[in-house]
Coordinates of N, CA and C in Angstrom, one line a residue:
X1 N 29.0 -81.3 -82.1 CA 29.8 -81.1 -80.8 C 29.3 -82.2 -79.9
X2 N 30.4 -82.4 -79.1 CA 30.4 -83.5 -77.9 C 29.6 -82.7 -76.8
X3 N 29.0 -83.7 -75.8 CA 28.4 -83.2 -74.8 C 29.3 -82.5 -73.9
X4 N 30.5 -82.7 -73.8 CA 31.6 -81.9 -73.0 C 31.8 -80.6 -73.6
X5 N 31.8 -80.4 -74.9 CA 31.6 -79.1 -75.6 C 30.4 -78.1 -75.3
X6 N 29.2 -79.0 -75.3 CA 28.1 -78.3 -75.0 C 28.0 -77.8 -73.7
X7 N 28.6 -78.6 -72.6 CA 28.5 -78.2 -71.4 C 29.5 -77.0 -71.1
X8 N 30.5 -77.0 -71.8 CA 31.3 -75.8 -71.8 C 30.9 -74.5 -72.0
X9 N 29.8 -74.7 -73.2 CA 29.3 -73.6 -73.8 C 28.1 -73.1 -72.9
X10 N 27.5 -74.1 -72.2 CA 26.5 -73.8 -71.2 C 27.1 -72.9 -70.2
X11 N 28.2 -73.3 -69.6 CA 28.8 -72.6 -68.5 C 29.3 -71.2 -68.8
X12 N 29.9 -71.2 -70.2 CA 30.4 -70.0 -70.6 C 29.5 -68.9 -70.7
X13 N 28.2 -69.4 -71.3 CA 27.3 -68.4 -71.5 C 26.7 -67.8 -70.2
X14 N 26.3 -68.5 -69.2 CA 26.1 -68.1 -67.9 C 24.7 -67.7 -67.8
X15 N 23.9 -67.8 -68.9 CA 22.6 -67.4 -68.9 C 21.8 -68.6 -69.8
X16 N 20.8 -69.1 -69.1 CA 19.8 -70.1 -69.9 C 18.4 -69.6 -70.1
X17 N 18.1 -69.0 -71.2 CA 16.8 -68.4 -71.5 C 15.7 -69.4 -71.4
X18 N 14.7 -69.3 -70.7 CA 13.5 -70.2 -70.8 C 12.4 -69.7 -71.6
X19 N 12.3 -70.4 -72.7 CA 11.2 -69.8 -73.6 C 9.9 -70.9 -73.4
X20 N 8.9 -70.2 -72.6 CA 7.6 -70.8 -72.6 C 6.5 -70.3 -73.2
X21 N 5.9 -71.1 -74.0 CA 4.8 -70.8 -74.9 C 5.0 -69.4 -75.6
X22 N 6.0 -69.2 -76.2 CA 6.1 -68.1 -77.2 C 5.4 -68.4 -78.3
X23 N 4.6 -67.6 -78.9 CA 3.8 -67.9 -80.1 C 5.0 -68.1 -81.3
X24 N 4.5 -69.1 -82.2 CA 5.4 -69.5 -83.1 C 5.9 -68.7 -84.0
X25 N 5.0 -67.7 -84.2 CA 5.4 -66.5 -85.4 C 6.5 -65.5 -84.5
X26 N 6.7 -65.5 -83.5 CA 7.5 -64.6 -82.8 C 8.8 -65.5 -82.4
X27 N 8.9 -67.0 -82.3 CA 9.9 -67.6 -81.8 C 11.4 -67.4 -82.5
X28 N 11.5 -67.2 -83.8 CA 12.6 -67.1 -84.5 C 13.3 -65.7 -84.2
X29 N 12.3 -64.7 -84.5 CA 12.9 -63.3 -84.3 C 13.5 -63.2 -82.8
X30 N 12.7 -63.9 -82.0 CA 13.1 -63.8 -80.5 C 14.5 -64.5 -80.2
X31 N 14.6 -65.6 -80.8 CA 15.9 -66.2 -80.6 C 17.1 -65.7 -81.2
X32 N 16.9 -65.0 -82.7 CA 18.0 -64.2 -83.2 C 18.2 -63.0 -82.4
X33 N 17.3 -62.4 -81.7 CA 17.6 -61.2 -80.7 C 18.3 -61.8 -79.5
X34 N 18.1 -62.8 -79.0 CA 18.9 -63.3 -77.8 C 20.3 -63.6 -78.1
X35 N 20.3 -64.5 -79.4 CA 21.7 -64.8 -79.7 C 22.6 -63.6 -80.1
X36 N 22.0 -62.7 -80.6 CA 22.8 -61.4 -81.0 C 23.4 -60.6 -79.7
X37 N 22.5 -60.8 -78.6 CA 22.9 -60.4 -77.4 C 23.9 -61.2 -76.6
X38 N 24.2 -62.4 -77.1 CA 25.2 -63.2 -76.4 C 24.5 -64.3 -75.5
X39 N 23.2 -64.2 -75.3 CA 22.4 -65.3 -74.7 C 22.2 -66.4 -75.8
X40 N 22.9 -67.4 -75.8 CA 23.0 -68.4 -77.0 C 22.7 -69.9 -76.3
X41 N 22.0 -69.9 -75.2 CA 21.6 -71.2 -74.5 C 20.3 -70.8 -74.1
X42 N 19.5 -71.8 -74.9 CA 17.9 -71.6 -75.2 C 17.2 -72.9 -74.8
X43 N 16.1 -72.8 -73.7 CA 15.4 -73.8 -73.3 C 14.0 -73.6 -73.8
X44 N 13.3 -74.5 -74.8 CA 11.8 -74.5 -75.2 C 11.2 -75.3 -74.3
X45 N 10.4 -74.9 -73.5 CA 9.7 -75.8 -72.9 C 8.7 -76.7 -73.8
X46 N 8.5 -77.9 -73.2 CA 7.6 -79.0 -74.0 C 6.2 -78.6 -74.1
X47 N 5.7 -77.8 -73.2 CA 4.3 -77.3 -73.2 C 4.1 -76.2 -74.1
X48 N 5.1 -75.7 -75.1 CA 4.8 -74.8 -76.0 C 4.3 -75.3 -77.4
X49 N 3.8 -74.4 -77.9 CA 3.1 -74.7 -79.2 C 4.1 -75.6 -80.0
X50 N 3.9 -76.8 -80.6 CA 4.5 -77.4 -81.4 C 6.1 -77.5 -81.2
X51 N 6.1 -78.0 -79.7 CA 7.7 -77.8 -79.1 C 8.6 -78.6 -79.9
X52 N 8.3 -79.9 -80.2 CA 9.3 -80.7 -80.7 C 9.7 -80.3 -82.2
X53 N 8.9 -79.9 -83.0 CA 9.2 -79.6 -84.3 C 9.8 -78.0 -84.3
X54 N 9.6 -77.5 -83.2 CA 10.2 -76.1 -83.1 C 11.6 -76.3 -82.7
X55 N 12.0 -77.3 -81.7 CA 13.3 -77.6 -81.5 C 14.0 -77.8 -82.7
X56 N 13.5 -78.8 -83.4 CA 14.1 -79.4 -84.8 C 14.5 -78.1 -85.5
X57 N 13.6 -77.2 -85.9 CA 13.7 -76.2 -86.6 C 14.8 -75.2 -86.0
X58 N 14.8 -75.1 -84.9 CA 15.8 -74.0 -84.2 C 17.2 -74.6 -84.4
X59 N 17.2 -76.0 -84.1 CA 18.5 -76.7 -84.2 C 19.0 -76.5 -85.7
X60 N 18.1 -76.7 -86.9 CA 18.5 -76.8 -88.1 C 18.9 -75.1 -88.5
X61 N 18.1 -74.3 -88.0 CA 18.4 -72.9 -88.5 C 19.8 -72.3 -87.8
X62 N 19.9 -72.6 -86.4 CA 21.0 -71.7 -85.9 C 22.3 -72.6 -85.9
X63 N 22.0 -74.1 -85.8 CA 23.2 -75.0 -86.1 C 24.1 -74.7 -84.9
X64 N 25.4 -74.2 -85.0 CA 26.3 -74.2 -84.0 C 26.4 -72.7 -83.3
X65 N 25.4 -71.9 -83.5 CA 25.2 -70.6 -83.1 C 24.6 -70.7 -81.7
X66 N 23.8 -71.6 -81.5 CA 23.1 -71.6 -80.0 C 23.0 -73.2 -79.6
X67 N 22.8 -73.3 -78.4 CA 22.7 -74.5 -77.8 C 21.2 -74.6 -77.4
X68 N 20.4 -75.6 -77.9 CA 18.9 -75.7 -77.9 C 18.6 -76.8 -77.2
X69 N 17.9 -76.6 -76.2 CA 17.3 -77.7 -75.2 C 15.9 -77.7 -75.0
X70 N 15.4 -78.8 -74.4 CA 13.8 -78.8 -74.0 C 13.7 -78.7 -72.5
X71 N 12.8 -78.0 -72.0 CA 12.4 -77.7 -70.7 C 11.0 -78.2 -70.1
X72 N 10.8 -78.2 -69.0 CA 9.6 -78.7 -68.4 C 9.4 -80.2 -68.7
X73 N 10.6 -81.0 -68.9 CA 10.6 -82.2 -69.3 C 10.1 -83.2 -68.0
X74 N 9.3 -84.0 -67.9 CA 8.7 -84.7 -66.7 C 8.7 -86.1 -67.0
X75 N 8.9 -86.6 -68.1 CA 8.6 -88.1 -68.5 C 9.9 -88.5 -69.4
X76 N 9.9 -89.8 -69.5 CA 10.9 -90.4 -70.4 C 10.3 -90.2 -71.8
X77 N 9.1 -90.2 -71.9 CA 8.4 -90.0 -73.4 C 8.9 -88.6 -74.0
X78 N 8.8 -87.7 -73.0 CA 9.0 -86.1 -73.5 C 10.5 -85.9 -73.6
X79 N 11.3 -86.7 -72.9 CA 12.8 -86.5 -73.1 C 13.1 -87.1 -74.3
X80 N 12.7 -88.3 -74.6 CA 13.0 -89.0 -75.9 C 12.5 -88.4 -77.1
X81 N 11.3 -87.8 -77.2 CA 10.8 -87.1 -78.3 C 11.7 -85.7 -78.3
X82 N 11.9 -85.0 -77.2 CA 12.9 -83.9 -77.4 C 14.3 -84.4 -78.1
X83 N 14.9 -85.5 -77.5 CA 16.4 -85.7 -78.0 C 16.0 -86.1 -79.4
X84 N 14.9 -86.8 -79.9 CA 14.8 -87.3 -81.3 C 14.8 -85.8 -82.2
X85 N 14.3 -84.9 -81.4 CA 14.2 -83.6 -82.3 C 15.4 -82.9 -82.4
X86 N 16.5 -83.1 -81.6 CA 17.7 -82.5 -81.7 C 17.9 -81.7 -80.3
X87 N 17.3 -81.9 -79.3 CA 17.6 -81.1 -78.1 C 18.9 -81.5 -77.7
X88 N 19.7 -80.6 -77.0 CA 21.0 -80.7 -76.8 C 21.3 -80.9 -75.1
X89 N 19.9 -80.4 -74.5 CA 20.2 -80.6 -72.9 C 18.4 -80.9 -72.7
X90 N 18.4 -81.5 -71.6 CA 17.1 -81.7 -71.0 C 17.0 -81.2 -69.6
X91 N 16.2 -80.3 -69.4 CA 15.8 -79.3 -68.3 C 14.6 -79.8 -67.8
X92 N 14.6 -80.1 -66.3 CA 13.3 -80.6 -65.7 C 13.2 -79.9 -64.4
X93 N 11.9 -79.6 -63.9 CA 11.7 -79.0 -62.8 C 11.9 -80.0 -61.6
X94 N 12.1 -81.2 -61.7 CA 11.9 -82.1 -60.8 C 13.1 -83.1 -61.2
X95 N 13.4 -84.1 -60.2 CA 14.4 -85.1 -60.5 C 13.6 -86.5 -60.9
X96 N 13.8 -87.1 -61.8 CA 13.4 -88.4 -62.2 C 14.5 -89.1 -62.8
X97 N 14.9 -90.3 -62.1 CA 16.0 -91.2 -62.4 C 16.0 -91.6 -63.7
X98 N 14.9 -91.8 -64.2 CA 14.6 -92.5 -65.7 C 15.0 -91.5 -66.6
X99 N 14.5 -90.1 -66.3 CA 14.8 -89.1 -67.4 C 16.2 -88.9 -67.3
X100 N 16.9 -88.9 -66.2 CA 18.3 -88.6 -66.2 C 19.1 -89.7 -67.0
X101 N 18.4 -91.0 -66.8 CA 19.1 -92.1 -67.4 C 19.0 -92.0 -69.0
X102 N 17.9 -91.7 -69.6 CA 17.6 -91.6 -71.0 C 18.5 -90.6 -71.5
X103 N 18.7 -89.4 -70.8 CA 19.6 -88.3 -71.2 C 21.2 -89.0 -71.4
X104 N 21.6 -89.4 -70.2 CA 22.9 -90.0 -70.3 C 23.2 -91.0 -71.5
X105 N 22.0 -91.9 -71.6 CA 22.5 -93.0 -72.5 C 22.4 -92.4 -73.9
X106 N 21.6 -91.2 -74.3 CA 21.7 -90.6 -75.7 C 22.8 -89.4 -75.7
X107 N 23.6 -89.4 -74.6 CA 24.7 -88.5 -74.7 C 24.4 -86.9 -74.7
X108 N 23.3 -86.7 -74.0 CA 22.7 -85.3 -73.9 C 22.6 -84.8 -72.5
X109 N 23.1 -83.6 -72.2 CA 23.2 -82.8 -70.9 C 21.7 -83.1 -70.2
X110 N 21.9 -83.5 -69.1 CA 21.0 -83.7 -68.1 C 20.6 -82.9 -67.1
X111 N 19.7 -81.9 -66.6 CA 19.7 -81.1 -65.7 C 18.4 -81.0 -65.0
X112 N 18.2 -81.9 -64.0 CA 17.1 -82.2 -63.3 C 16.8 -81.1 -62.1
X113 N 15.6 -80.8 -61.9 CA 15.5 -80.0 -60.8 C 15.5 -80.5 -59.4
X114 N 16.2 -79.7 -58.6 CA 16.4 -80.2 -57.2 C 16.2 -79.0 -56.3
X115 N 16.2 -79.4 -55.1 CA 16.2 -78.4 -54.0 C 17.2 -78.7 -52.5
X116 N 17.2 -79.9 -52.4 CA 17.8 -80.1 -51.2 C 19.2 -80.9 -51.4
X117 N 20.1 -80.8 -50.5 CA 21.3 -81.5 -50.7 C 21.2 -82.9 -51.1
X118 N 20.2 -83.8 -50.5 CA 20.0 -85.0 -50.7 C 19.7 -85.4 -52.1
X119 N 18.8 -84.4 -52.5 CA 18.3 -84.7 -54.1 C 19.5 -84.3 -55.0
X120 N 20.3 -83.4 -54.7 CA 21.5 -83.0 -55.6 C 22.4 -84.2 -55.7
X121 N 22.7 -84.7 -54.3 CA 23.7 -85.7 -54.5 C 23.1 -87.1 -55.3
X122 N 21.9 -87.3 -55.0 CA 21.3 -88.5 -55.6 C 21.4 -88.3 -57.3
X123 N 20.9 -86.9 -57.6 CA 20.8 -86.7 -59.1 C 22.3 -86.8 -59.6
X124 N 23.2 -86.2 -59.1 CA 24.6 -86.3 -59.7 C 25.0 -87.7 -59.6
X125 N 24.7 -88.5 -58.7 CA 25.2 -89.9 -58.6 C 24.7 -90.6 -59.7
X126 N 23.5 -90.3 -60.3 CA 23.0 -91.2 -61.2 C 23.2 -90.8 -62.6
X127 N 23.9 -89.5 -62.6 CA 24.4 -89.2 -63.9 C 24.1 -87.8 -64.5
X128 N 23.3 -86.9 -63.7 CA 22.9 -85.6 -63.9 C 24.3 -84.9 -64.2
X129 N 24.3 -84.0 -65.1 CA 25.3 -83.2 -65.6 C 25.6 -82.0 -64.6
X130 N 24.4 -81.3 -64.5 CA 24.1 -80.1 -63.9 C 23.0 -80.2 -62.9
X131 N 22.8 -79.7 -62.0 CA 21.5 -79.6 -61.2 C 20.7 -78.3 -61.3
X132 N 19.4 -78.3 -61.5 CA 18.6 -77.1 -61.5 C 18.2 -76.8 -60.0
X133 N 18.7 -75.6 -59.3 CA 18.1 -75.3 -58.0 C 16.7 -74.7 -58.3
X134 N 15.7 -75.4 -57.9 CA 14.5 -74.9 -58.2 C 13.3 -75.1 -57.2
X135 N 12.7 -74.2 -56.8 CA 12.4 -72.7 -57.3 C 13.6 -71.8 -56.3
X136 N 14.7 -71.1 -57.1 CA 15.6 -70.5 -56.4 C 15.1 -69.4 -55.5
X137 N 13.7 -68.8 -55.9 CA 13.4 -67.8 -55.1 C 13.2 -68.2 -53.7
X138 N 12.8 -69.5 -53.5 CA 12.5 -70.2 -52.1 C 13.8 -70.1 -51.4
X139 N 15.0 -70.0 -51.8 CA 16.3 -70.2 -51.0 C 17.1 -68.9 -51.2
X140 N 17.3 -68.3 -52.2 CA 18.0 -67.2 -52.5 C 19.5 -67.5 -52.6
X141 N 20.4 -66.6 -53.1 CA 21.8 -66.8 -53.4 C 22.7 -67.3 -52.2
X142 N 22.5 -67.1 -51.0 CA 23.2 -67.6 -49.8 C 23.1 -69.3 -49.8
X143 N 22.0 -69.5 -50.0 CA 21.9 -71.1 -50.1 C 23.0 -71.7 -51.0
X144 N 23.3 -71.2 -52.2 CA 24.3 -71.8 -53.0 C 25.5 -71.7 -52.3
X145 N 25.9 -70.5 -51.7 CA 27.0 -70.2 -51.1 C 27.4 -71.4 -50.1
X146 N 26.3 -71.7 -49.1 CA 26.4 -72.6 -48.1 C 26.6 -74.0 -48.6
X147 N 26.1 -74.4 -49.8 CA 26.4 -75.6 -50.6 C 27.6 -75.7 -51.0
X148 N 28.5 -74.9 -51.3 CA 29.8 -75.0 -52.0 C 30.7 -75.8 -51.3
X149 N 30.7 -75.6 -50.0 CA 32.1 -76.3 -49.3 C 31.6 -78.0 -49.5
X150 N 30.4 -78.4 -49.2 CA 30.4 -80.0 -49.4 C 30.0 -80.4 -50.6
X151 N 29.4 -79.5 -51.5 CA 28.8 -79.9 -52.9 C 29.4 -79.1 -54.0
X152 N 30.3 -78.4 -53.9 CA 30.8 -77.5 -54.8 C 31.1 -78.1 -56.0
X153 N 31.4 -79.5 -56.1 CA 31.5 -80.2 -57.4 C 30.4 -80.7 -58.2
X154 N 29.3 -80.1 -57.8 CA 28.2 -80.3 -58.6 C 27.9 -79.1 -59.2
X155 N 27.9 -78.9 -60.5 CA 27.5 -77.5 -61.2 C 25.9 -77.3 -60.8
X156 N 25.8 -76.0 -60.5 CA 24.3 -75.7 -60.2 C 23.7 -74.6 -61.0
X157 N 22.5 -74.7 -61.3 CA 21.8 -73.5 -62.2 C 20.6 -73.1 -61.4
X158 N 20.7 -72.1 -60.8 CA 19.3 -71.6 -60.1 C 18.4 -71.1 -61.0
X159 N 17.1 -71.4 -60.9 CA 16.2 -71.1 -61.8 C 14.9 -70.8 -61.0
X160 N 14.0 -70.0 -61.5 CA 12.7 -69.7 -60.8 C 13.0 -68.4 -59.8
X161 N 12.5 -67.2 -60.2 CA 12.7 -66.0 -59.3 C 14.2 -65.2 -59.6
X162 N 14.7 -65.6 -60.7 CA 16.1 -65.0 -60.9 C 15.8 -64.0 -61.8
X163 N 16.4 -62.7 -61.2 CA 16.2 -61.5 -62.1 C 17.4 -60.8 -62.3
X164 N 17.4 -59.5 -62.8 CA 18.6 -58.6 -63.2 C 19.1 -58.4 -62.0
X165 N 18.2 -58.2 -60.7 CA 19.0 -57.6 -59.6 C 19.6 -58.7 -58.7
X166 N 19.4 -60.1 -58.9 CA 20.3 -60.9 -58.0 C 21.0 -61.9 -58.8
X167 N 21.1 -61.7 -60.1 CA 21.9 -62.6 -60.9 C 23.3 -62.6 -60.6
X168 N 23.8 -61.4 -60.3 CA 25.3 -61.4 -60.0 C 25.6 -62.1 -58.8
X169 N 24.6 -62.0 -57.7 CA 24.9 -62.6 -56.5 C 24.8 -64.0 -56.7
X170 N 23.8 -64.6 -57.3 CA 23.8 -66.0 -57.6 C 25.1 -66.5 -58.2
X171 N 25.6 -66.0 -59.1 CA 26.8 -66.3 -59.9 C 27.9 -66.3 -58.8
X172 N 28.1 -65.1 -58.2 CA 29.3 -65.0 -57.0 C 29.1 -66.0 -56.0
X173 N 28.0 -66.5 -55.8 CA 28.0 -67.6 -54.8 C 27.9 -69.0 -55.2
X174 N 28.2 -69.2 -56.6 CA 28.6 -70.7 -56.8 C 27.7 -71.1 -58.2
X175 N 26.7 -70.3 -58.6 CA 26.1 -70.8 -59.8 C 26.9 -70.7 -61.1
X176 N 27.0 -71.9 -62.0 CA 27.5 -71.9 -63.0 C 26.9 -71.0 -64.3
X177 N 25.5 -70.8 -63.9 CA 24.7 -70.3 -65.0 C 23.4 -70.0 -64.1
X178 N 22.5 -69.2 -64.8 CA 21.5 -69.0 -64.1 C 20.2 -69.1 -65.1
X179 N 19.0 -69.8 -64.8 CA 17.8 -69.9 -65.8 C 17.1 -68.7 -65.7
X180 N 16.6 -68.3 -66.7 CA 15.6 -66.8 -66.6 C 14.5 -67.0 -67.6
X181 N 13.4 -66.9 -67.0 CA 12.2 -66.9 -67.6 C 11.6 -65.6 -67.8
X182 N 10.5 -65.4 -67.2 CA 9.7 -64.2 -67.3 C 10.4 -62.9 -67.3
X183 N 11.5 -62.7 -66.4 CA 12.1 -61.2 -66.2 C 13.1 -61.2 -67.4
X184 N 13.2 -62.0 -68.2 CA 14.0 -61.6 -69.6 C 13.1 -62.0 -70.7
X185 N 12.3 -62.8 -70.9 CA 11.3 -63.3 -72.0 C 9.9 -62.3 -71.8
X186 N 10.0 -61.1 -72.0 CA 9.1 -60.4 -71.7 C 7.8 -60.3 -72.5
X187 N 6.8 -60.9 -72.2 CA 5.7 -61.2 -73.1 C 5.0 -59.9 -73.7
X188 N 5.0 -58.9 -73.1 CA 4.7 -57.6 -73.6 C 5.5 -57.1 -74.7
X189 N 6.8 -57.0 -74.4 CA 7.7 -56.8 -75.5 C 7.9 -57.7 -76.8
X190 N 7.5 -58.9 -76.5 CA 7.4 -59.8 -77.6 C 6.2 -59.6 -78.5
X191 N 4.9 -59.4 -78.0 CA 3.9 -59.0 -78.5 C 4.0 -57.6 -79.4
X192 N 4.8 -56.9 -78.7 CA 5.0 -55.6 -79.5 C 6.1 -55.6 -80.4
X193 N 6.9 -56.9 -80.4 CA 8.0 -56.9 -81.4 C 8.9 -56.0 -81.1
X194 N 9.2 -55.9 -80.0 CA 10.0 -54.6 -79.4 C 11.4 -55.6 -79.3
X195 N 12.2 -55.7 -80.2 CA 13.4 -56.6 -80.3 C 14.5 -55.7 -79.6
X196 N 14.5 -54.6 -80.0 CA 15.5 -53.9 -79.2 C 15.5 -53.8 -77.9
X197 N 14.2 -53.6 -77.5 CA 14.2 -53.7 -75.8 C 14.5 -55.0 -75.3
X198 N 14.1 -56.0 -76.0 CA 14.5 -57.4 -75.3 C 16.0 -57.7 -75.4
X199 N 16.7 -57.1 -76.6 CA 18.1 -57.2 -76.7 C 18.7 -56.5 -75.5
X200 N 18.2 -55.4 -75.2 CA 18.8 -54.7 -74.0 C 18.7 -55.4 -72.7
X201 N 17.4 -56.0 -72.4 CA 17.4 -56.9 -71.4 C 18.4 -58.1 -71.2
X202 N 18.4 -58.6 -72.5 CA 19.6 -59.9 -72.5 C 20.9 -59.5 -72.2
X203 N 21.4 -58.2 -72.8 CA 22.5 -57.6 -72.5 C 22.7 -57.3 -71.2
X204 N 21.9 -56.9 -70.4 CA 21.7 -56.4 -69.0 C 22.2 -57.8 -68.1
X205 N 21.4 -59.0 -68.4 CA 21.6 -60.3 -67.8 C 23.1 -60.6 -67.9
X206 N 23.6 -60.5 -69.4 CA 25.0 -60.9 -69.6 C 25.9 -60.0 -68.7
X207 N 25.6 -58.9 -68.5 CA 26.5 -58.0 -68.0 C 26.5 -58.4 -66.3
X208 N 25.3 -58.6 -65.8 CA 25.4 -59.1 -64.3 C 26.0 -60.3 -64.2
X209 N 26.1 -61.3 -65.2 CA 26.7 -62.6 -65.0 C 28.4 -62.3 -65.1
X210 N 28.8 -61.3 -65.8 CA 30.2 -60.8 -65.8 C 30.4 -60.2 -64.5
X211 N 29.5 -59.4 -63.9 CA 29.9 -58.9 -62.6 C 30.1 -60.0 -61.5
X212 N 29.1 -60.9 -61.6 CA 29.2 -62.0 -60.6 C 30.5 -62.8 -60.7
X213 N 31.0 -62.8 -61.9 CA 32.4 -63.6 -62.2 C 33.6 -62.6 -61.9
X214 N 33.5 -61.4 -61.5 CA 34.4 -60.5 -61.4 C 34.8 -59.9 -62.4
X215 N 34.2 -59.9 -63.7 CA 34.6 -59.2 -64.9 C 34.6 -57.8 -64.8

């Protein structure tokens, strides 16, 4: 798939699941559960166990069923290793022009973390495809609404503090998708291998995205 097609899939999904330090033995059943619930954009943080090999294995196994990216990418070296492993997007908590550049050079979606309008414009200007509003809990959904007038041309994905109660509001106020970590990737349910419980959580988030879009 091309980067444009990948971007379309990311926006259609509305949910980016943030998988941080999930035990390797639980990773594949977790991803299968999320994909079965319609959450098919998955960010594996590079501080996870065997992260780059896991990205490669997930890409090989799920092929076109899911969009697999790397998260918490802070350096060019991490971005390069992730892309070499098959990452289809690079998600960062901060904005580093060199990380954006390596993603653009390799034709991979770049999603740097920003908070201020100045950071958003700078990131977009150097080639970021989407910006990650982080931490979203610090600003709330109305902040995205206020940005839509001057900066609505820049796709935004709020992350950090997004939960099932505010997802629809973030989407309604301009987010193209939301990044969701602990409020979806419940460690207790994973330990218990309660895949049905996790699927219900994922479906609830998808429902809220639909509400935010007026579905």
